[in-house]
Amino acid sequence: MVIAAGSLLDFEGDAIVNAANQGGSGGFGIDELVNRAGGYELKEARKQFGTIDTGTAKYTQSYEHKKVKYIIHTVGPVYRIPFTQRFQTEEEKREFLIQKDPLLEQAYQSSLQLAKELQVETLGFSLLSAGVFRGERSLEDILLIGLRSVMKHTPPSLKEVTLVCWTQEEQDCLVKLLHQEMPSQ
């Protein structure tokens, strides 16, 4: 496992994992940057597969984005709390948020399974649900779920998984968590 800083679009390998939204055809943030890099054909291909359920993954060719062969599009859960939702205690609020955690693990697992099916050997991952989807969940909680999911579900055929950190805060947090999870590394 590799931790890298910068843009997912700088990753060179077999495939990248795009943090998409349920609409499937494009959004904002890294999803929009991926669309721009792949060009018109990528946008059209994404329209063909329709929605993407949270926790699942679909793939496209990379089209004009020549640094990889495939783009795996997956959707992590949105951890924002609806305006209409009220909680009596902070513990109730936390319970509401953590019930979405299995979907985050599923998004990583689905992406890794799809990478295996595509015979991908090198994979660059967006940090799923770590940006605007994070809502009121801590960055550390989100990254720990992602890190453990990758450690647990990476198939042996996948030679290298790179977790790409967009911000310094993400990088610092992920390095700290990696040392906690794998002290000898």
Tab-separated table of C-alpha atoms in Angstrom:
chain	number	residue	atom	x	y	z
A	1	MET	CA	0.000	0.000	0.000
A	2	VAL	CA	1.208	3.448	-0.943
A	3	ILE	CA	0.058	6.809	0.376
A	4	ALA	CA	0.487	9.616	-2.139
A	5	ALA	CA	-0.186	13.341	-2.052
A	6	GLY	CA	-1.741	15.326	-4.847
A	7	SER	CA	-4.335	14.719	-7.496
A	8	LEU	CA	-5.789	11.341	-8.383
A	9	LEU	CA	-5.367	12.384	-12.011
A	10	ASP	CA	-1.573	12.300	-11.602
A	11	PHE	CA	-1.679	8.579	-10.755
A	12	GLU	CA	-0.222	6.333	-13.457
A	13	GLY	CA	-1.208	2.668	-13.458
A	14	ASP	CA	-3.973	0.340	-14.577
A	15	ALA	CA	-6.983	2.077	-12.999
A	16	ILE	CA	-8.205	4.794	-10.688
A	17	VAL	CA	-11.192	4.790	-8.354
A	18	ASN	CA	-13.318	7.883	-8.767
A	19	ALA	CA	-15.426	9.139	-5.858
A	20	ALA	CA	-18.681	9.490	-7.790
A	21	ASN	CA	-22.236	10.258	-6.750
A	22	GLN	CA	-25.415	8.261	-7.186
A	23	GLY	CA	-26.353	10.114	-10.363
A	24	GLY	CA	-23.485	8.260	-12.030
A	25	SER	CA	-22.818	10.714	-14.828
A	26	GLY	CA	-20.799	13.310	-12.966
A	27	GLY	CA	-20.770	15.689	-10.090
A	28	PHE	CA	-18.294	18.080	-8.567
A	29	GLY	CA	-14.876	17.829	-6.942
A	30	ILE	CA	-12.752	14.912	-8.127
A	31	ASP	CA	-15.725	13.494	-10.035
A	32	GLU	CA	-15.865	16.581	-12.252
A	33	LEU	CA	-12.077	16.584	-12.714
A	34	VAL	CA	-12.190	12.925	-13.780
A	35	ASN	CA	-14.926	13.744	-16.297
A	36	ARG	CA	-12.879	16.594	-17.748
A	37	ALA	CA	-9.774	14.407	-18.022
A	38	GLY	CA	-11.695	11.627	-19.775
A	39	GLY	CA	-13.428	13.966	-22.176
A	40	TYR	CA	-16.702	13.743	-24.030
A	41	GLU	CA	-16.586	9.959	-24.541
A	42	LEU	CA	-16.229	9.335	-20.815
A	43	LYS	CA	-19.209	11.546	-20.049
A	44	GLU	CA	-21.287	9.688	-22.650
A	45	ALA	CA	-20.199	6.280	-21.324
A	46	ARG	CA	-21.178	7.289	-17.807
A	47	LYS	CA	-24.628	8.306	-18.993
A	48	GLN	CA	-25.090	4.777	-20.339
A	49	PHE	CA	-24.715	3.024	-16.995
A	50	GLY	CA	-27.150	5.254	-15.164
A	51	THR	CA	-27.216	5.504	-11.407
A	52	ILE	CA	-24.713	3.945	-9.027
A	53	ASP	CA	-26.074	2.703	-5.723
A	54	THR	CA	-24.133	3.697	-2.618
A	55	GLY	CA	-21.569	1.003	-1.845
A	56	THR	CA	-21.402	-0.308	-5.416
A	57	ALA	CA	-19.019	0.325	-8.307
A	58	LYS	CA	-19.120	0.469	-12.100
A	59	TYR	CA	-16.327	1.049	-14.585
A	60	THR	CA	-15.546	2.763	-17.851
A	61	GLN	CA	-12.554	2.940	-20.126
A	62	SER	CA	-10.403	5.971	-19.398
A	63	TYR	CA	-10.834	7.496	-22.871
A	64	GLU	CA	-8.787	10.720	-23.099
A	65	HIS	CA	-7.233	10.222	-19.655
A	66	LYS	CA	-4.214	8.231	-20.865
A	67	LYS	CA	-2.473	7.599	-17.534
A	68	VAL	CA	-4.755	4.625	-16.772
A	69	LYS	CA	-6.804	2.054	-18.720
A	70	TYR	CA	-9.921	2.046	-16.560
A	71	ILE	CA	-11.847	4.316	-14.258
A	72	ILE	CA	-13.834	2.640	-11.508
A	73	HIS	CA	-16.687	4.829	-10.308
A	74	THR	CA	-17.974	4.166	-6.800
A	75	VAL	CA	-20.240	5.929	-4.343
A	76	GLY	CA	-19.486	6.238	-0.651
A	77	PRO	CA	-22.189	7.241	1.805
A	78	VAL	CA	-23.098	10.851	2.507
A	79	TYR	CA	-22.629	11.500	6.229
A	80	ARG	CA	-24.566	14.759	6.337
A	81	ILE	CA	-27.500	14.960	8.720
A	82	PRO	CA	-30.830	16.053	7.201
A	83	PHE	CA	-32.132	19.386	8.480
A	84	THR	CA	-35.313	17.663	9.655
A	85	GLN	CA	-33.421	15.129	11.790
A	86	ARG	CA	-33.259	15.887	15.514
A	87	PHE	CA	-31.286	14.075	18.193
A	88	GLN	CA	-31.686	14.066	21.953
A	89	THR	CA	-27.996	13.342	22.587
A	90	GLU	CA	-24.643	13.396	20.818
A	91	GLU	CA	-24.607	9.600	21.141
A	92	GLU	CA	-27.847	9.352	19.118
A	93	LYS	CA	-26.288	11.573	16.476
A	94	ARG	CA	-23.159	9.412	16.370
A	95	GLU	CA	-25.247	6.232	16.075
A	96	PHE	CA	-27.136	7.768	13.157
A	97	LEU	CA	-23.865	8.504	11.368
A	98	ILE	CA	-22.060	5.217	12.028
A	99	GLN	CA	-24.901	3.138	10.642
A	100	LYS	CA	-23.633	4.253	7.213
A	101	ASP	CA	-20.127	2.854	7.806
A	102	PRO	CA	-20.839	-0.565	6.221
A	103	LEU	CA	-21.696	1.231	2.973
A	104	LEU	CA	-18.284	2.904	2.991
A	105	GLU	CA	-16.553	-0.440	3.429
A	106	GLN	CA	-18.753	-1.830	0.646
A	107	ALA	CA	-17.696	0.963	-1.717
A	108	TYR	CA	-14.033	0.066	-1.197
A	109	GLN	CA	-14.755	-3.664	-1.418
A	110	SER	CA	-16.837	-3.299	-4.619
A	111	SER	CA	-14.071	-1.251	-6.230
A	112	LEU	CA	-11.399	-3.775	-5.305
A	113	GLN	CA	-13.537	-6.655	-6.592
A	114	LEU	CA	-14.103	-4.851	-9.875
A	115	ALA	CA	-10.359	-4.165	-10.140
A	116	LYS	CA	-9.759	-7.899	-9.723
A	117	GLU	CA	-12.287	-8.719	-12.464
A	118	LEU	CA	-10.564	-6.214	-14.774
A	119	GLN	CA	-7.173	-7.818	-13.968
A	120	VAL	CA	-5.860	-4.541	-12.605
A	121	GLU	CA	-2.459	-4.764	-10.918
A	122	THR	CA	-1.975	-1.105	-9.923
A	123	LEU	CA	-4.846	0.969	-8.569
A	124	GLY	CA	-5.130	4.572	-7.391
A	125	PHE	CA	-7.928	5.325	-4.928
A	126	SER	CA	-9.731	8.551	-4.126
A	127	LEU	CA	-10.384	8.763	-0.399
A	128	LEU	CA	-14.070	7.889	-0.433
A	129	SER	CA	-16.503	10.034	1.573
A	130	ALA	CA	-13.558	12.109	2.836
A	131	GLY	CA	-14.589	15.387	1.206
A	132	VAL	CA	-18.049	16.922	1.107
A	133	PHE	CA	-19.680	13.513	1.709
A	134	ARG	CA	-17.955	13.403	5.128
A	135	GLY	CA	-20.485	15.756	6.648
A	136	GLU	CA	-20.257	15.556	10.432
A	137	ARG	CA	-18.156	12.382	10.592
A	138	SER	CA	-14.512	12.860	11.572
A	139	LEU	CA	-11.832	12.578	8.907
A	140	GLU	CA	-10.010	10.055	11.087
A	141	ASP	CA	-13.081	7.793	11.282
A	142	ILE	CA	-13.628	7.942	7.515
A	143	LEU	CA	-9.985	7.254	6.671
A	144	LEU	CA	-9.720	4.426	9.194
A	145	ILE	CA	-12.684	2.652	7.588
A	146	GLY	CA	-11.092	3.124	4.172
A	147	LEU	CA	-7.672	1.942	5.285
A	148	ARG	CA	-9.050	-1.151	7.012
A	149	SER	CA	-11.261	-1.923	4.019
A	150	VAL	CA	-8.330	-1.798	1.616
A	151	MET	CA	-6.208	-3.940	3.945
A	152	LYS	CA	-9.012	-6.482	4.337
A	153	HIS	CA	-10.336	-6.704	0.771
A	154	THR	CA	-7.339	-6.223	-1.542
A	155	PRO	CA	-7.041	-9.344	-3.708
A	156	PRO	CA	-3.595	-10.959	-4.076
A	157	SER	CA	-3.651	-10.207	-7.818
A	158	LEU	CA	-3.529	-6.489	-7.044
A	159	LYS	CA	0.165	-5.670	-6.691
A	160	GLU	CA	-0.136	-2.056	-5.548
A	161	VAL	CA	-2.900	0.104	-4.129
A	162	THR	CA	-2.227	3.822	-3.823
A	163	LEU	CA	-4.408	5.943	-1.563
A	164	VAL	CA	-4.268	9.452	-2.997
A	165	CYS	CA	-4.604	12.283	-0.475
A	166	TRP	CA	-5.857	15.602	-1.820
A	167	THR	CA	-4.996	17.628	1.304
A	168	GLN	CA	-2.107	17.694	3.745
A	169	GLU	CA	-4.595	16.985	6.549
A	170	GLU	CA	-5.695	13.775	4.792
A	171	GLN	CA	-2.100	12.721	4.239
A	172	ASP	CA	-1.036	13.363	7.847
A	173	CYS	CA	-4.080	11.559	9.211
A	174	LEU	CA	-3.681	8.555	6.905
A	175	VAL	CA	0.033	8.164	7.671
A	176	LYS	CA	-0.754	8.250	11.404
A	177	LEU	CA	-3.491	5.635	10.990
A	178	LEU	CA	-1.283	3.400	8.865
A	179	HIS	CA	1.376	3.407	11.580
A	180	GLN	CA	-1.284	2.524	14.168
A	181	GLU	CA	-2.713	-0.300	12.056
A	182	MET	CA	0.653	-1.622	10.861
A	183	PRO	CA	3.204	-0.621	13.526
A	184	SER	CA	6.119	-2.388	11.842
A	185	GLN	CA	5.688	-0.423	8.591
